[in-house]
């Protein structure tokens, strides 16, 4: 396991270049095996979730090269094999192989996927999508055997706009016979990225980015090129860092529209930003106003920025209320923030953050990816030294975070323990 040490209180200035989106890349890579030929994907972030997917691709027999952010995948010789539990449990996105293999071979055996421990993360909506397309699902001891004589287009209404279920259903539907309609689909930009990639391969998908996606099945998919969109959660995390400590901190290679729910909230708090076509310059806010926040699917406020923004709420002049509506256990950062001096109370799905509170260095633990990002932000503003254990979680989703923060003035080191 790794830990970081941060000496807080340093102003951040200069520029941070944003990497490709984790939650797009982790879907595009499994989707590539649907192709009958070589695919190339650029702007792949250098994060540990990608290494896990690379391991799965190679296990299945794909030829893979990853160089300078470009992954080249030749899936022509892959074999449909059961992915070992110890690999599939490393990350949530392993279940995109479940749908890609099912879509390609009409048969798959796989274990329940892994992912951050932030509450129950059932896959019932994904399985409902598979069944609507004619697949039979058998589950035994957390292992799923899914098969179909023929995959036929179907009409799926998702009970909630699940990102995973939307992508999984698309991956099975692209080669199913006839028309599939996904209603109440998730609208995240990552879904548009995946649909565009599949369309480049020859799929016929319309409506991605809206709540109704239509997919006309095709017989085969060809090789293509795609690019991963900029990571809106990484973007948002560094914008929040700028609101806490920025002196003209420039966040670039971004799509500002993808973080509008955050930047509008920050404006309400009094944060000054210059928003350009592909960058945002942000400055430290002196006396942020308290706000109320509720996490929602895109274009609402993203659950993945809920923990990072909590650090900023601790600096507001008054009480902010934040409601988490997506996950049941995404407040594991709170006890550690309180240990650092914050005044936060959890009541059910809500937290009440009383500010402003001066934070001080402490020994804390990153329980999950975004909790870790929250604690790094807290350590950056804290007086004194903070040690954050288990930052391996953070390295799953933030490319070169130590280097990026060091380059703009933070005092942060990482070590193996
Ligand atoms: N849900 C169900 N049944 C399902 C699917 C989802 O009940 O079949 C529930 C979940 O339990 C959760 C909610 O619906 O409460 C949303 O789940 P969703 O399927 O949208 O999330 P996901 O696909 O598992 C992706 C990201 C998450 C991000 C969410 C929401 C990936 C690999 N993960 O998860 O990212 O929080 O969408 O935007 O794309 C992160 O990056 O830190 C992270 C957790």
Coordinates of N, CA, C and O and ligand atoms in Angstrom, one line a residue, residues 22-23 26 92-93 95-96 118 120-126 160-165 188 303-304 326-327 330 369-370, ligand 1:
X22 N -11.4 8.6 -16.9 CA -11.3 7.2 -16.4 C -12.6 6.5 -16.8 O -12.6 5.4 -17.4
X23 N -13.8 7.1 -16.5 CA -15.0 6.4 -16.7 C -15.4 6.2 -18.2 O -16.3 5.4 -18.4
X26 N -12.5 3.3 -19.3 CA -12.7 1.9 -18.8 C -13.9 1.2 -19.5 O -14.1 0.0 -19.3
X92 N -14.9 -2.1 -11.0 CA -16.3 -2.1 -11.4 C -16.4 -2.4 -12.9 O -17.2 -3.1 -13.4
X93 N -15.6 -1.7 -13.7 CA -15.7 -1.7 -15.1 C -15.4 -3.0 -15.8 O -15.6 -3.2 -17.0
X95 N -17.1 -5.4 -15.6 CA -18.4 -6.0 -16.2 C -18.8 -5.4 -17.5 O -19.7 -6.0 -18.1
X96 N -18.0 -4.5 -18.1 CA -18.2 -4.2 -19.5 C -17.7 -5.3 -20.4 O -18.1 -5.4 -21.5
X118 N -18.7 1.9 -1.7 CA -19.5 3.1 -1.4 C -20.9 2.8 -1.2 O -21.8 3.7 -1.4
X120 N -24.1 -0.5 -1.6 CA -24.5 -1.6 -2.4 C -24.5 -1.1 -3.9 O -24.9 0.0 -4.2
X121 N -23.9 -1.9 -4.8 CA -23.9 -1.5 -6.2 C -24.4 -2.7 -7.0 O -23.7 -3.4 -7.7
X122 N -25.7 -2.9 -6.9 CA -26.3 -4.1 -7.6 C -26.2 -3.9 -9.1 O -25.9 -2.8 -9.6
X123 N -26.3 -5.0 -9.8 CA -26.2 -5.0 -11.3 C -27.6 -5.4 -12.0 O -27.6 -5.9 -13.1
X124 N -28.7 -5.3 -11.2 CA -30.0 -5.8 -11.7 C -30.4 -5.1 -12.9 O -31.0 -5.8 -13.8
X125 N -30.1 -3.9 -13.1 CA -30.5 -3.1 -14.3 C -29.8 -3.6 -15.5 O -30.3 -3.7 -16.6
X126 N -28.5 -3.9 -15.3 CA -27.7 -4.5 -16.4 C -28.3 -5.8 -16.8 O -28.5 -6.1 -18.0
X160 N -33.5 3.3 -12.9 CA -32.8 4.6 -12.6 C -31.8 4.8 -13.7 O -31.4 3.8 -14.3
X161 N -31.4 6.0 -14.0 CA -30.5 6.2 -15.2 C -29.1 5.8 -14.8 O -28.2 6.6 -14.6
X162 N -28.9 4.4 -14.8 CA -27.6 3.9 -14.4 C -26.6 4.0 -15.6 O -26.9 3.6 -16.7
X163 N -25.4 4.5 -15.3 CA -24.4 4.6 -16.3 C -24.0 3.2 -16.8 O -23.9 2.9 -18.0
X164 N -23.7 2.3 -15.8 CA -23.3 1.0 -16.2 C -24.3 0.2 -17.0 O -24.0 -0.4 -18.0
X165 N -25.6 0.3 -16.6 CA -26.6 -0.5 -17.3 C -26.8 0.1 -18.7 O -27.1 -0.7 -19.6
X188 N -24.7 10.8 -19.2 CA -23.4 11.3 -18.9 C -22.6 11.4 -20.2 O -22.7 10.6 -21.1
X303 N -22.1 12.8 -8.2 CA -21.7 12.2 -6.9 C -20.2 12.1 -6.8 O -19.7 12.2 -5.7
X304 N -19.5 12.0 -7.9 CA -18.1 11.8 -7.8 C -17.3 13.1 -7.3 O -16.2 13.0 -7.0
X326 N -27.2 9.2 -4.8 CA -26.8 8.1 -5.7 C -26.3 6.9 -4.9 O -26.7 5.7 -5.1
X327 N -25.4 7.1 -3.9 CA -24.8 6.0 -3.2 C -25.2 6.1 -1.7 O -25.4 7.1 -1.2
X330 N -21.4 7.1 0.9 CA -20.3 7.9 0.3 C -19.9 9.0 1.3 O -19.5 10.1 0.8
X369 N -11.8 6.1 -3.7 CA -11.1 7.0 -4.7 C -11.4 8.5 -4.4 O -10.5 9.3 -4.2
X370 N -12.7 8.8 -4.4 CA -13.1 10.2 -4.2 C -12.9 10.7 -2.8 O -12.7 11.9 -2.5
Ligands
LIG1 N1 -27.9 0.8 -9.5 C1 -28.8 -0.2 -9.2 N2 -28.9 -1.2 -10.1 C2 -28.1 -1.3 -11.2 C3 -27.2 -0.3 -11.5 C4 -27.1 0.8 -10.6 O1 -29.5 -0.2 -8.2 O2 -28.2 -2.3 -11.9 C5 -27.8 2.0 -8.6 C6 -26.4 1.9 -7.9 O3 -26.4 1.1 -6.8 C7 -26.2 3.4 -7.6 C8 -26.9 4.1 -8.8 O4 -27.8 3.2 -9.3 O5 -26.8 3.7 -6.4 C9 -26.0 4.6 -9.9 O6 -25.2 3.6 -10.4 P1 -24.6 3.6 -11.9 O7 -24.9 2.3 -12.5 O8 -25.0 4.9 -12.6 O9 -23.1 3.7 -11.6 P2 -21.9 2.8 -12.1 O10 -22.0 2.6 -13.6 O11 -21.7 1.7 -11.2 C10 -20.4 4.9 -12.8 C11 -19.0 5.3 -12.4 C12 -19.0 5.9 -11.0 C13 -20.0 7.0 -10.8 C14 -21.4 6.5 -11.3 C15 -22.4 7.6 -11.3 C16 -17.7 3.8 -13.7 C17 -16.7 2.7 -13.8 N3 -18.1 4.2 -12.5 O12 -20.7 3.8 -11.9 O13 -17.7 6.3 -10.7 O14 -20.1 7.4 -9.5 O15 -21.3 6.0 -12.6 O16 -22.0 8.7 -12.1 O17 -18.0 4.4 -14.8 C18 -15.9 7.0 -9.5 O18 -15.4 7.4 -10.5 O19 -15.5 7.4 -8.3 C19 -17.1 6.3 -9.5 C20 -17.6 5.6 -8.5

